[in-house]
Amino acid sequence: MAAWTWEYEGYAPVDERLRESLCTLGNGRFATRGALPECDADDIHYPGTYAAGCYDRLTSVVADRRVENEDMVNLPNWLPVRFGPAGGEWLTPDTAPVLDHHLTLRLESGLLERITSYGLDAERTLTVRQERLVHMADPHLAALRTAFTVDGAATDLEVEAALDGGVTNAGVQRYRGLEGHHLTHVHTGTAGPDTVWLRCRTRTSDIRIALAARLTADAPVTDAHERPRAVQRLRLRLEPGRTRTVDKTVALHTSRDPAISDPLQAAVDRVTAAPGFGELLESHRTAWAQLWRRAEIDVPGEEGAILRLHLFHVLQTLSPHTADLDVGVPARGLHGEAYRGHVFWDELFVLPYLNLHFPEVSHGLLLYRHRRLDRARAAARAIGRRGALYPWQSGSDGREETQRLHLNPRSGRWLPDHTHLQHHVGSAVAYNVWQYCEASGDAEFLHTKGAEMLLQIARFWADSAVWDEHLGRHRIRGVVGPDEYHDAYPGAAAPGLDDNAYTNVTAAWVLARTLRVLRDLPEPRRRELFERTAVDPGELERWEDVSRTLHVPFHDGVISQFDGYGDLAELDWDGYRKRYGDIRRLDRILEAEGDTVNRYRASKQADVLMLGYLFSPAELGWLLGRLGHRLDAGTWQRTVDHYLARTTHGSTLSGLVHGWVLARARRAEAWTFCLEALRSDVADLQGGTTGEGVHLGAMAGTLDLVQRGLTGLETREGALWLDPVPLPELSSYGFSLRYQGHWGVRVRLESGRLEIAVPPSDLPPIDVRLPDRTIGVQPGRTCRLPLSG
């Protein structure tokens, strides 16, 4: 591992799925896993290709129930290039002797290189060198160059390239009992002497998909159509020491693409016009260089290398090409089929990073939510509420996609899934609207679509709150918090918990923030919005009242995760760790024992502590103060300690949030959790899950940990607020950002000194506020400031 490369030495079948995820190549429109082109999908390899927003819905029978699931579709496989000695078997690392195998992912240029040496017999060795790219400049193109060299004796080599439409969604073991055949009407054909095509469509969503492949070599190419595959073949005479090269260039279009009439014709036209591999590589490198300049990050050592890998995968999923698409943030990227490609709350960890580098992408991702506002309003009406209820899992049209059953692999039982009660996802949408507008200065969005979303989310929270005469407070009942372990009270007949602290505090924030936004709207726009949504002064008064009276439970001097949490039993933590070792999925362990985690003070991931992730100490103190509570340093420290000792970190987001919160509290343990967040995917800490797709929220969150967590960076009131915290293990780092029209603003912290450089422009100075001073940094100037404390 070097600063700009990610390397794997040797062939290890057990590691292939992980390597395929981490070596995925994409451009924001589609991505392809880093599988070996000569290998079919099996228990070792899984060559998936996924297009952003391409979903399909099928029905399966599970535990004698008909269950409907929508999946991000595994598209026809464009990778296949098989080879072997004439008259012999095709070579794969699972069936032939592998003398050497090396993978190199070049982050700077978005290139995957592979070198494998196969032993053909005692005298001959075949070396295969491949370079692969998914084009970042033209988001419909991909290319694969394969170079063959034989040592020992001349060899006739047969090569077969294909487009394979016989693929299914089978990349996640626990989903394999569900229907996964999404592609139908597969047809193939020939478009020219070196070009073949394949077209198909999805079964329910009826998305048309087309690929065209051009094969270039210094040998005659023949084609055949063996449905569901379009095949091209050639034979190469390999002389010892002489390299022969085969280039495969592929175009991919779907009927969701703008400015085309027919996906097949668009794919054929594009691949026909595409230049050769060398020219494609040059323009691809240029596009990547531009991305790296906009998202520059400078962190030394191994941590810096991992952060670049994380940034690489974020940009491959959410690039500027994403900005014009109708897509959300897929929790597992475009890297695999875990979570079915659905959109959760992970944008809460992704957009704050994108806001300060690629605000146009954040804008596009927020439009995905706005386009589904009517569906969210319908969901609220369905449970008797006003406003907008966004789904915990979203896909193509914004309906609730959360499965009603989930499998516990430990017990083999299918269990009810109540995570759709995580209504707090609406607060995440509202938070992202506000953060985007503060960072970008996009008043137009805030006054129009942003205000519309904020209003309807606030309306939902106000309508969800019920008055409790005994407490003299409003309460929100029957929800599930971010923890996810707890979905019901012990022995309760119905799911849901009352007064989840995270839910209530963020609901109060949404109500207070929305009231401010509505007050600040230009009067004509405010009148227009109120007329269209039938808002009256009495409703706004209720919002103000609810925002100040929502119940926040406490026990033993700490904030309770939910009402009644303090009455739960304590778990024998030492006993369970001794018995099971890894207890990240304590919920599955207890269920397999016939018990339930609902009985215990145990959390899967940060819940209450998420408040310290979203809000600065000052803002969190202000929020709780409005709710009638004084949050002093001692109360927050006790709260952090309480949950730190009772969290299993069964989510990759948990280490991130705990690292952030502990760093802001200047706690020595912070670095341990920061490292866990950094290593969560590269070391596959969740035990095999990364092979099913990366954890995009955790990856983006580690970038934002450096950008906002350690620096205390906030964008509010038209200023950049900075309050850096010392972290001895990372005392020197820097990054660039884009803030309200200023491109390439450089921030660097080193040896107790803060440096801010603003590139020349005709824009006004940036107002920078530190705890002990305020300065204005003019464009074209660099400001160096010593940090106190």
Coordinates of N, CA and C in Angstrom, one line a residue, residues 492-697:
A492 N -44.0 -6.7 25.1 CA -45.0 -5.9 24.5 C -45.6 -6.6 23.3
A493 N -46.9 -6.4 23.1 CA -47.6 -7.0 22.0 C -47.3 -6.3 20.7
A494 N -47.0 -5.0 20.8 CA -46.8 -4.2 19.6 C -45.4 -3.6 19.6
P495 N -44.8 -3.4 18.4 CA -43.5 -2.8 18.3 C -43.5 -1.3 18.6
G496 N -42.3 -0.7 18.8 CA -42.2 0.7 19.0 C -41.8 1.1 20.4
L497 N -41.1 2.2 20.5 CA -40.7 2.8 21.8 C -41.1 4.2 21.9
D498 N -41.2 4.7 23.1 CA -41.7 6.0 23.4 C -40.5 7.0 23.7
D499 N -40.6 8.1 23.1 CA -39.7 9.2 23.5 C -38.2 8.8 23.3
N500 N -37.9 8.3 22.1 CA -36.5 8.1 21.8 C -35.8 9.5 21.8
A501 N -34.8 9.7 22.6 CA -34.2 11.0 22.8 C -33.7 11.6 21.5
Y502 N -33.0 10.8 20.7 CA -32.5 11.3 19.4 C -33.7 11.8 18.6
T503 N -34.7 11.0 18.5 CA -35.9 11.3 17.7 C -36.5 12.6 18.2
N504 N -36.7 12.7 19.5 CA -37.4 13.9 20.0 C -36.5 15.2 19.9
V505 N -35.2 15.1 20.2 CA -34.4 16.3 20.1 C -34.3 16.7 18.6
T506 N -34.1 15.8 17.7 CA -34.0 16.2 16.3 C -35.3 16.7 15.8
A507 N -36.4 16.2 16.3 CA -37.7 16.7 15.9 C -37.9 18.2 16.4
A508 N -37.4 18.4 17.6 CA -37.4 19.8 18.1 C -36.6 20.7 17.3
W509 N -35.4 20.2 16.9 CA -34.5 21.0 16.0 C -35.2 21.3 14.7
V510 N -35.9 20.3 14.1 CA -36.6 20.6 12.8 C -37.6 21.6 13.0
L511 N -38.4 21.5 14.0 CA -39.5 22.5 14.2 C -38.9 23.9 14.4
A512 N -37.9 24.0 15.2 CA -37.3 25.4 15.5 C -36.7 25.9 14.3
R513 N -35.9 25.1 13.5 CA -35.2 25.6 12.3 C -36.2 25.9 11.2
T514 N -37.3 25.2 11.1 CA -38.3 25.4 10.1 C -39.0 26.8 10.3
L515 N -39.3 27.0 11.6 CA -40.0 28.2 11.9 C -39.1 29.4 11.6
R516 N -37.8 29.3 11.8 CA -36.9 30.4 11.4 C -36.8 30.6 9.9
V517 N -36.7 29.5 9.2 CA -36.7 29.6 7.7 C -37.9 30.2 7.2
L518 N -39.1 29.8 7.7 CA -40.4 30.4 7.2 C -40.4 31.9 7.6
R519 N -39.9 32.3 8.7 CA -39.9 33.7 9.1 C -39.0 34.5 8.2
D520 N -37.9 33.9 7.7 CA -37.0 34.6 6.9 C -37.3 34.6 5.4
L521 N -38.3 33.9 5.0 CA -38.6 33.8 3.6 C -39.1 35.2 3.1
P522 N -38.8 35.5 1.8 CA -39.4 36.7 1.3 C -40.9 36.6 1.4
E523 N -41.5 37.7 1.7 CA -43.0 37.7 2.0 C -43.8 37.1 0.9
P524 N -43.5 37.5 -0.4 CA -44.4 36.8 -1.4 C -44.2 35.3 -1.5
R525 N -43.0 34.9 -1.3 CA -42.8 33.4 -1.3 C -43.4 32.7 -0.1
R526 N -43.3 33.4 1.0 CA -44.0 32.8 2.3 C -45.5 32.7 2.1
R527 N -46.1 33.8 1.5 CA -47.5 33.8 1.3 C -47.9 32.7 0.3
E528 N -47.1 32.5 -0.7 CA -47.4 31.5 -1.7 C -47.3 30.1 -1.1
L529 N -46.3 29.8 -0.3 CA -46.1 28.5 0.3 C -47.2 28.3 1.3
F530 N -47.6 29.2 2.1 CA -48.6 29.0 3.1 C -50.0 28.8 2.4
E531 N -50.2 29.5 1.4 CA -51.5 29.2 0.6 C -51.5 27.8 0.1
R532 N -50.4 27.4 -0.5 CA -50.4 26.0 -1.1 C -50.5 24.9 -0.1
T533 N -50.0 25.2 1.1 CA -49.9 24.1 2.1 C -50.9 24.3 3.3
A534 N -51.7 25.3 3.1 CA -52.8 25.6 4.1 C -52.2 25.8 5.6
V535 N -51.1 26.5 5.7 CA -50.5 26.8 7.0 C -51.2 28.0 7.5
D536 N -51.6 27.9 8.8 CA -52.2 29.1 9.4 C -51.4 29.5 10.7
P537 N -51.6 30.6 11.3 CA -50.8 31.0 12.5 C -51.0 30.1 13.6
G538 N -52.2 29.5 13.8 CA -52.4 28.5 14.9 C -51.5 27.3 14.8
E539 N -51.2 26.9 13.5 CA -50.4 25.7 13.3 C -48.9 26.1 13.7
L540 N -48.5 27.3 13.3 CA -47.1 27.7 13.7 C -46.9 27.8 15.2
E541 N -48.0 28.3 15.8 CA -47.9 28.4 17.3 C -47.8 27.0 17.9
R542 N -48.5 26.0 17.4 CA -48.3 24.7 17.9 C -46.9 24.2 17.7
W543 N -46.3 24.4 16.5 CA -44.9 24.0 16.3 C -44.0 24.6 17.3
E544 N -44.2 25.9 17.6 CA -43.3 26.5 18.6 C -43.5 25.9 20.0
D545 N -44.7 25.6 20.3 CA -45.0 24.9 21.6 C -44.4 23.5 21.7
V546 N -44.6 22.7 20.6 CA -44.0 21.4 20.6 C -42.5 21.4 20.6
S547 N -41.9 22.3 19.9 CA -40.5 22.4 19.9 C -39.8 22.7 21.2
R548 N -40.6 23.2 22.2 CA -40.1 23.5 23.5 C -40.6 22.5 24.6
T549 N -41.5 21.6 24.2 CA -42.1 20.8 25.3 C -41.9 19.3 25.0
L550 N -41.2 18.9 24.0 CA -41.0 17.4 23.7 C -40.2 16.8 24.9
H551 N -40.7 15.7 25.3 CA -40.1 15.0 26.5 C -38.7 14.4 26.1
V552 N -37.7 14.7 26.9 CA -36.4 14.0 26.9 C -36.2 13.3 28.2
P553 N -36.3 11.9 28.1 CA -36.1 11.2 29.4 C -34.7 11.1 29.9
F554 N -34.5 11.0 31.2 CA -33.2 10.9 31.9 C -33.3 9.7 32.8
H555 N -32.2 9.1 33.1 CA -32.1 8.1 34.2 C -30.7 8.2 34.8
D556 N -30.6 8.1 36.1 CA -29.2 8.0 36.7 C -28.3 9.2 36.3
G557 N -29.0 10.4 36.0 CA -28.2 11.5 35.7 C -27.7 11.5 34.3
V558 N -28.2 10.7 33.4 CA -27.8 10.7 32.0 C -29.0 10.7 31.1
I559 N -28.9 11.1 29.9 CA -30.0 11.1 28.9 C -30.3 9.7 28.6
S560 N -31.6 9.3 28.7 CA -32.1 8.0 28.4 C -32.3 7.8 26.9
Q561 N -31.9 6.6 26.4 CA -32.1 6.4 25.0 C -33.6 6.5 24.6
F562 N -34.4 6.0 25.5 CA -35.9 6.2 25.3 C -36.5 6.0 26.7
D563 N -37.8 6.4 26.8 CA -38.5 6.3 28.0 C -38.6 4.8 28.5
G564 N -38.1 4.6 29.7 CA -38.1 3.2 30.2 C -36.8 2.5 30.0
Y565 N -35.8 3.1 29.4 CA -34.5 2.5 29.1 C -33.9 2.2 30.5
G566 N -34.0 3.0 31.5 CA -33.4 2.8 32.7 C -33.9 1.7 33.5
D567 N -35.1 1.1 33.1 CA -35.7 0.0 33.8 C -35.2 -1.3 33.2
L568 N -34.4 -1.3 32.2 CA -33.9 -2.5 31.5 C -32.8 -3.2 32.4
A569 N -32.6 -4.5 32.1 CA -31.6 -5.2 32.8 C -30.2 -4.9 32.3
E570 N -29.2 -5.1 33.1 CA -27.8 -5.0 32.6 C -27.4 -6.4 32.1
L571 N -26.6 -6.3 31.0 CA -26.1 -7.6 30.4 C -24.9 -8.0 31.0
D572 N -24.6 -9.3 31.0 CA -23.4 -9.8 31.5 C -22.4 -9.7 30.4
W573 N -21.8 -8.5 30.2 CA -20.9 -8.2 29.1 C -19.7 -9.1 29.1
D574 N -19.0 -9.2 30.2 CA -17.8 -10.1 30.3 C -18.2 -11.5 29.9
G575 N -19.3 -12.0 30.4 CA -19.7 -13.4 30.1 C -19.9 -13.6 28.6
Y576 N -20.6 -12.7 28.0 CA -20.9 -12.8 26.5 C -19.7 -12.7 25.7
R577 N -18.8 -11.8 26.1 CA -17.6 -11.6 25.3 C -16.7 -12.9 25.4
K578 N -16.7 -13.4 26.6 CA -15.9 -14.6 26.9 C -16.5 -15.8 26.1
R579 N -17.8 -15.9 26.0 CA -18.4 -17.0 25.3 C -18.4 -16.9 23.8
Y580 N -18.6 -15.7 23.3 CA -18.7 -15.5 21.8 C -17.6 -14.7 21.2
G581 N -16.8 -14.0 21.9 CA -15.7 -13.2 21.3 C -16.3 -12.0 20.7
D582 N -16.7 -12.1 19.4 CA -17.2 -11.0 18.7 C -18.7 -10.9 19.0
I583 N -19.2 -9.8 19.6 CA -20.6 -9.7 20.0 C -21.2 -8.5 19.3
R584 N -20.6 -8.1 18.1 CA -21.2 -6.9 17.4 C -22.6 -7.1 17.1
R585 N -23.0 -8.3 16.7 CA -24.4 -8.6 16.4 C -25.0 -9.4 17.6
L586 N -25.0 -8.7 18.8 CA -25.6 -9.3 20.0 C -27.0 -9.6 19.8
D587 N -27.8 -8.9 19.0 CA -29.2 -9.2 18.8 C -29.4 -10.5 18.2
R588 N -28.5 -10.9 17.3 CA -28.6 -12.3 16.7 C -28.3 -13.4 17.7
I589 N -27.2 -13.1 18.5 CA -26.8 -14.0 19.5 C -27.9 -14.3 20.5
L590 N -28.5 -13.3 21.0 CA -29.6 -13.4 22.0 C -30.8 -14.1 21.4
E591 N -31.2 -13.7 20.2 CA -32.3 -14.4 19.6 C -32.1 -15.8 19.4
A592 N -30.9 -16.2 19.0 CA -30.6 -17.6 18.8 C -30.7 -18.4 20.1
E593 N -30.4 -17.7 21.2 CA -30.5 -18.3 22.6 C -32.0 -18.3 23.1
G594 N -32.9 -17.8 22.3 CA -34.3 -17.7 22.8 C -34.5 -16.5 23.7
D595 N -33.6 -15.5 23.7 CA -33.7 -14.3 24.5 C -34.0 -13.1 23.5
T596 N -34.0 -11.9 24.0 CA -34.1 -10.8 23.1 C -33.3 -9.6 23.7
V597 N -32.7 -8.8 22.8 CA -31.9 -7.7 23.2 C -32.8 -6.6 23.8
N598 N -34.1 -6.7 23.5 CA -35.0 -5.7 24.0 C -35.0 -5.6 25.6
R599 N -34.5 -6.7 26.2 CA -34.5 -6.8 27.7 C -33.4 -6.0 28.3
Y600 N -32.4 -5.6 27.5 CA -31.1 -5.1 28.1 C -30.7 -3.7 27.7
R601 N -29.9 -3.1 28.6 CA -29.3 -1.9 28.2 C -28.1 -2.1 27.3
A602 N -28.3 -2.3 26.1 CA -27.3 -2.7 25.1 C -27.7 -2.0 23.8
S603 N -26.7 -1.4 23.1 CA -27.0 -0.7 21.8 C -26.1 -1.3 20.7
K604 N -26.6 -1.3 19.6 CA -25.9 -1.8 18.4 C -24.9 -0.7 17.9
Q605 N -25.3 0.6 18.0 CA -24.5 1.7 17.5 C -25.0 3.0 18.3
A606 N -24.3 4.1 18.0 CA -24.6 5.3 18.6 C -26.1 5.7 18.4
D607 N -26.7 6.1 19.5 CA -28.1 6.5 19.4 C -28.2 7.9 20.1
V608 N -28.2 8.0 21.4 CA -28.2 9.3 22.1 C -26.9 10.1 21.6
L609 N -25.8 9.4 21.5 CA -24.6 10.1 21.1 C -24.6 10.6 19.7
M610 N -25.5 10.2 18.9 CA -25.7 10.8 17.6 C -25.9 12.3 17.7
L611 N -26.5 12.7 18.8 CA -26.8 14.2 19.0 C -25.4 14.9 19.1
G612 N -24.4 14.3 19.7 CA -23.1 15.0 19.7 C -22.4 14.9 18.4
Y613 N -22.8 14.1 17.5 CA -22.3 14.1 16.1 C -22.9 15.2 15.2
L614 N -24.2 15.4 15.4 CA -24.9 16.4 14.5 C -24.7 17.8 15.0
F615 N -24.7 18.0 16.3 CA -24.7 19.3 16.8 C -23.5 19.6 17.7
S616 N -23.0 20.8 17.5 CA -21.9 21.3 18.3 C -22.3 21.4 19.8
P617 N -21.4 21.4 20.7 CA -21.8 21.5 22.1 C -22.7 22.7 22.4
A618 N -22.4 23.8 21.8 CA -23.2 25.0 22.0 C -24.6 24.8 21.5
E619 N -24.8 24.2 20.3 CA -26.1 24.1 19.7 C -26.9 23.0 20.4
L620 N -26.2 21.9 20.8 CA -26.9 20.9 21.6 C -27.4 21.4 22.9
G621 N -26.5 22.2 23.6 CA -26.9 22.9 24.8 C -28.1 23.8 24.6
W622 N -28.1 24.5 23.5 CA -29.2 25.4 23.2 C -30.5 24.7 23.0
L623 N -30.4 23.5 22.3 CA -31.6 22.7 22.0 C -32.2 22.2 23.3
L624 N -31.4 21.6 24.1 CA -31.9 21.0 25.3 C -32.4 22.1 26.3
G625 N -31.7 23.2 26.2 CA -32.2 24.4 27.0 C -33.6 24.8 26.6
R626 N -33.9 24.8 25.3 CA -35.3 25.1 24.9 C -36.3 24.1 25.4
L627 N -35.8 22.9 25.6 CA -36.6 21.8 26.0 C -36.7 21.7 27.5
G628 N -36.1 22.6 28.2 CA -36.2 22.7 29.7 C -35.1 21.9 30.4
H629 N -34.0 21.6 29.8 CA -32.9 20.9 30.5 C -31.6 21.6 30.3
R630 N -30.8 21.6 31.4 CA -29.5 22.1 31.3 C -28.5 21.0 31.1
L631 N -27.8 21.1 29.9 CA -26.8 20.1 29.6 C -25.4 20.7 29.9
D632 N -25.0 20.3 31.1 CA -23.6 20.8 31.5 C -22.6 19.7 31.0
A633 N -21.3 20.1 31.2 CA -20.3 19.2 30.7 C -20.3 17.8 31.5
G634 N -20.7 17.9 32.7 CA -20.7 16.6 33.5 C -21.8 15.7 33.1
T635 N -23.0 16.2 32.8 CA -24.1 15.4 32.3 C -23.7 14.7 31.0
W636 N -23.1 15.5 30.1 CA -22.8 14.9 28.8 C -21.7 13.9 28.9
Q637 N -20.7 14.2 29.8 CA -19.6 13.2 30.0 C -20.2 11.9 30.6
R638 N -21.1 12.0 31.5 CA -21.7 10.8 32.1 C -22.5 10.0 31.0
T639 N -23.2 10.8 30.2 CA -24.0 10.2 29.1 C -23.1 9.4 28.1
V640 N -22.0 10.1 27.7 CA -21.0 9.4 26.8 C -20.5 8.1 27.5
D641 N -20.1 8.2 28.7 CA -19.5 7.0 29.4 C -20.5 5.9 29.5
H642 N -21.7 6.3 29.8 CA -22.8 5.2 30.0 C -23.0 4.4 28.7
Y643 N -23.1 5.1 27.6 CA -23.4 4.3 26.3 C -22.1 3.7 25.7
L644 N -21.0 4.4 26.0 CA -19.7 3.8 25.5 C -19.5 2.4 26.1
A645 N -19.9 2.2 27.3 CA -19.7 0.9 28.0 C -20.8 -0.1 27.6
R646 N -21.8 0.3 26.8 CA -22.9 -0.6 26.5 C -23.3 -0.7 25.0
T647 N -22.3 -0.4 24.2 CA -22.5 -0.4 22.8 C -21.6 -1.5 22.1
T648 N -22.1 -2.3 21.2 CA -21.4 -3.4 20.6 C -20.7 -3.0 19.3
H649 N -21.1 -1.8 18.8 CA -20.5 -1.3 17.5 C -20.8 -2.3 16.4
G650 N -22.1 -2.7 16.3 CA -22.5 -3.6 15.2 C -22.8 -3.0 13.9
S651 N -22.4 -1.7 13.8 CA -22.5 -1.0 12.5 C -21.2 -0.2 12.3
T652 N -20.8 -0.1 11.0 CA -19.6 0.7 10.7 C -19.7 2.1 11.1
L653 N -20.9 2.6 11.2 CA -21.1 4.0 11.6 C -20.8 4.3 13.1
S654 N -20.8 3.2 13.9 CA -20.7 3.4 15.3 C -19.3 3.9 15.7
G655 N -18.3 3.3 15.2 CA -16.9 3.7 15.5 C -16.7 5.2 15.0
L656 N -17.3 5.5 13.9 CA -17.2 6.9 13.4 C -17.8 7.9 14.3
V657 N -19.0 7.6 14.8 CA -19.7 8.6 15.6 C -19.0 8.7 17.0
H658 N -18.6 7.5 17.5 CA -17.9 7.6 18.8 C -16.6 8.3 18.7
G659 N -15.8 8.0 17.6 CA -14.6 8.7 17.4 C -14.8 10.2 17.4
W660 N -15.8 10.7 16.7 CA -16.1 12.1 16.5 C -16.5 12.7 17.9
V661 N -17.4 12.0 18.6 CA -17.9 12.6 19.9 C -16.7 12.6 20.9
L662 N -15.9 11.6 20.9 CA -14.8 11.5 21.9 C -13.7 12.6 21.5
A663 N -13.5 12.7 20.2 CA -12.5 13.7 19.8 C -13.0 15.1 20.2
R664 N -14.2 15.4 20.0 CA -14.7 16.8 20.3 C -14.7 17.0 21.8
A665 N -14.8 15.9 22.6 CA -14.7 16.0 24.1 C -13.3 15.9 24.6
R666 N -12.3 15.8 23.6 CA -10.9 15.7 24.0 C -10.6 14.5 24.8
R667 N -11.1 13.4 24.4 CA -10.9 12.2 25.2 C -9.8 11.3 24.5
A668 N -9.0 10.7 25.4 CA -7.8 9.9 24.9 C -8.3 8.7 24.0
E669 N -9.5 8.2 24.3 CA -9.9 7.0 23.5 C -10.3 7.3 22.1
A670 N -10.4 8.6 21.7 CA -10.9 9.0 20.4 C -10.2 8.2 19.3
W671 N -8.9 8.2 19.4 CA -8.2 7.6 18.2 C -8.5 6.2 18.0
T672 N -8.8 5.4 19.0 CA -9.1 4.0 18.9 C -10.4 3.8 18.0
F673 N -11.4 4.7 18.2 CA -12.6 4.6 17.5 C -12.4 5.2 16.1
C674 N -11.6 6.2 15.9 CA -11.3 6.7 14.6 C -10.6 5.7 13.7
L675 N -9.7 4.9 14.3 CA -9.0 3.8 13.6 C -10.0 2.7 13.2
E676 N -10.9 2.4 14.1 CA -11.9 1.4 13.8 C -12.8 1.9 12.6
A677 N -13.2 3.1 12.6 CA -13.9 3.7 11.4 C -13.1 3.6 10.2
L678 N -11.8 3.9 10.2 CA -11.0 3.9 9.1 C -10.8 2.5 8.5
R679 N -10.7 1.5 9.4 CA -10.4 0.1 9.0 C -11.7 -0.7 8.8
S680 N -12.9 -0.1 9.0 CA -14.1 -0.9 8.9 C -14.3 -1.7 7.6
D681 N -13.9 -1.1 6.5 CA -14.1 -1.8 5.2 C -12.8 -2.5 4.8
V682 N -11.6 -1.8 4.9 CA -10.4 -2.4 4.4 C -10.0 -3.6 5.2
A683 N -10.4 -3.7 6.4 CA -10.2 -4.9 7.2 C -11.4 -5.7 7.4
D684 N -12.5 -5.3 6.8 CA -13.8 -6.0 6.9 C -14.2 -6.4 8.3
L685 N -14.2 -5.4 9.2 CA -14.4 -5.6 10.6 C -15.7 -6.2 10.9
Q686 N -16.7 -6.0 10.0 CA -18.1 -6.6 10.3 C -18.2 -8.0 9.9
G687 N -17.1 -8.6 9.5 CA -17.1 -10.1 9.3 C -17.7 -10.5 8.0
G688 N -17.2 -10.1 6.9 CA -17.7 -10.5 5.6 C -18.7 -9.6 4.9
T689 N -19.1 -8.5 5.5 CA -20.1 -7.7 4.9 C -19.6 -6.8 3.8
T690 N -18.3 -6.4 3.9 CA -17.8 -5.5 2.8 C -17.8 -6.2 1.5
G691 N -17.6 -7.5 1.4 CA -17.7 -8.2 0.2 C -19.0 -8.1 -0.5
E692 N -20.1 -7.7 0.2 CA -21.4 -7.5 -0.3 C -21.6 -6.0 -0.7
G693 N -20.6 -5.2 -0.5 CA -20.7 -3.7 -0.8 C -20.1 -2.9 0.3
V694 N -19.4 -1.8 -0.1 CA -18.8 -1.0 0.9 C -19.8 -0.3 1.7
H695 N -19.4 0.3 2.8 CA -20.3 1.1 3.7 C -20.0 2.6 3.4
L696 N -20.8 3.1 2.5 CA -20.5 4.4 2.0 C -20.6 5.5 3.0
G697 N -21.6 5.4 4.0 CA -21.7 6.4 5.0 C -20.5 6.5 5.9

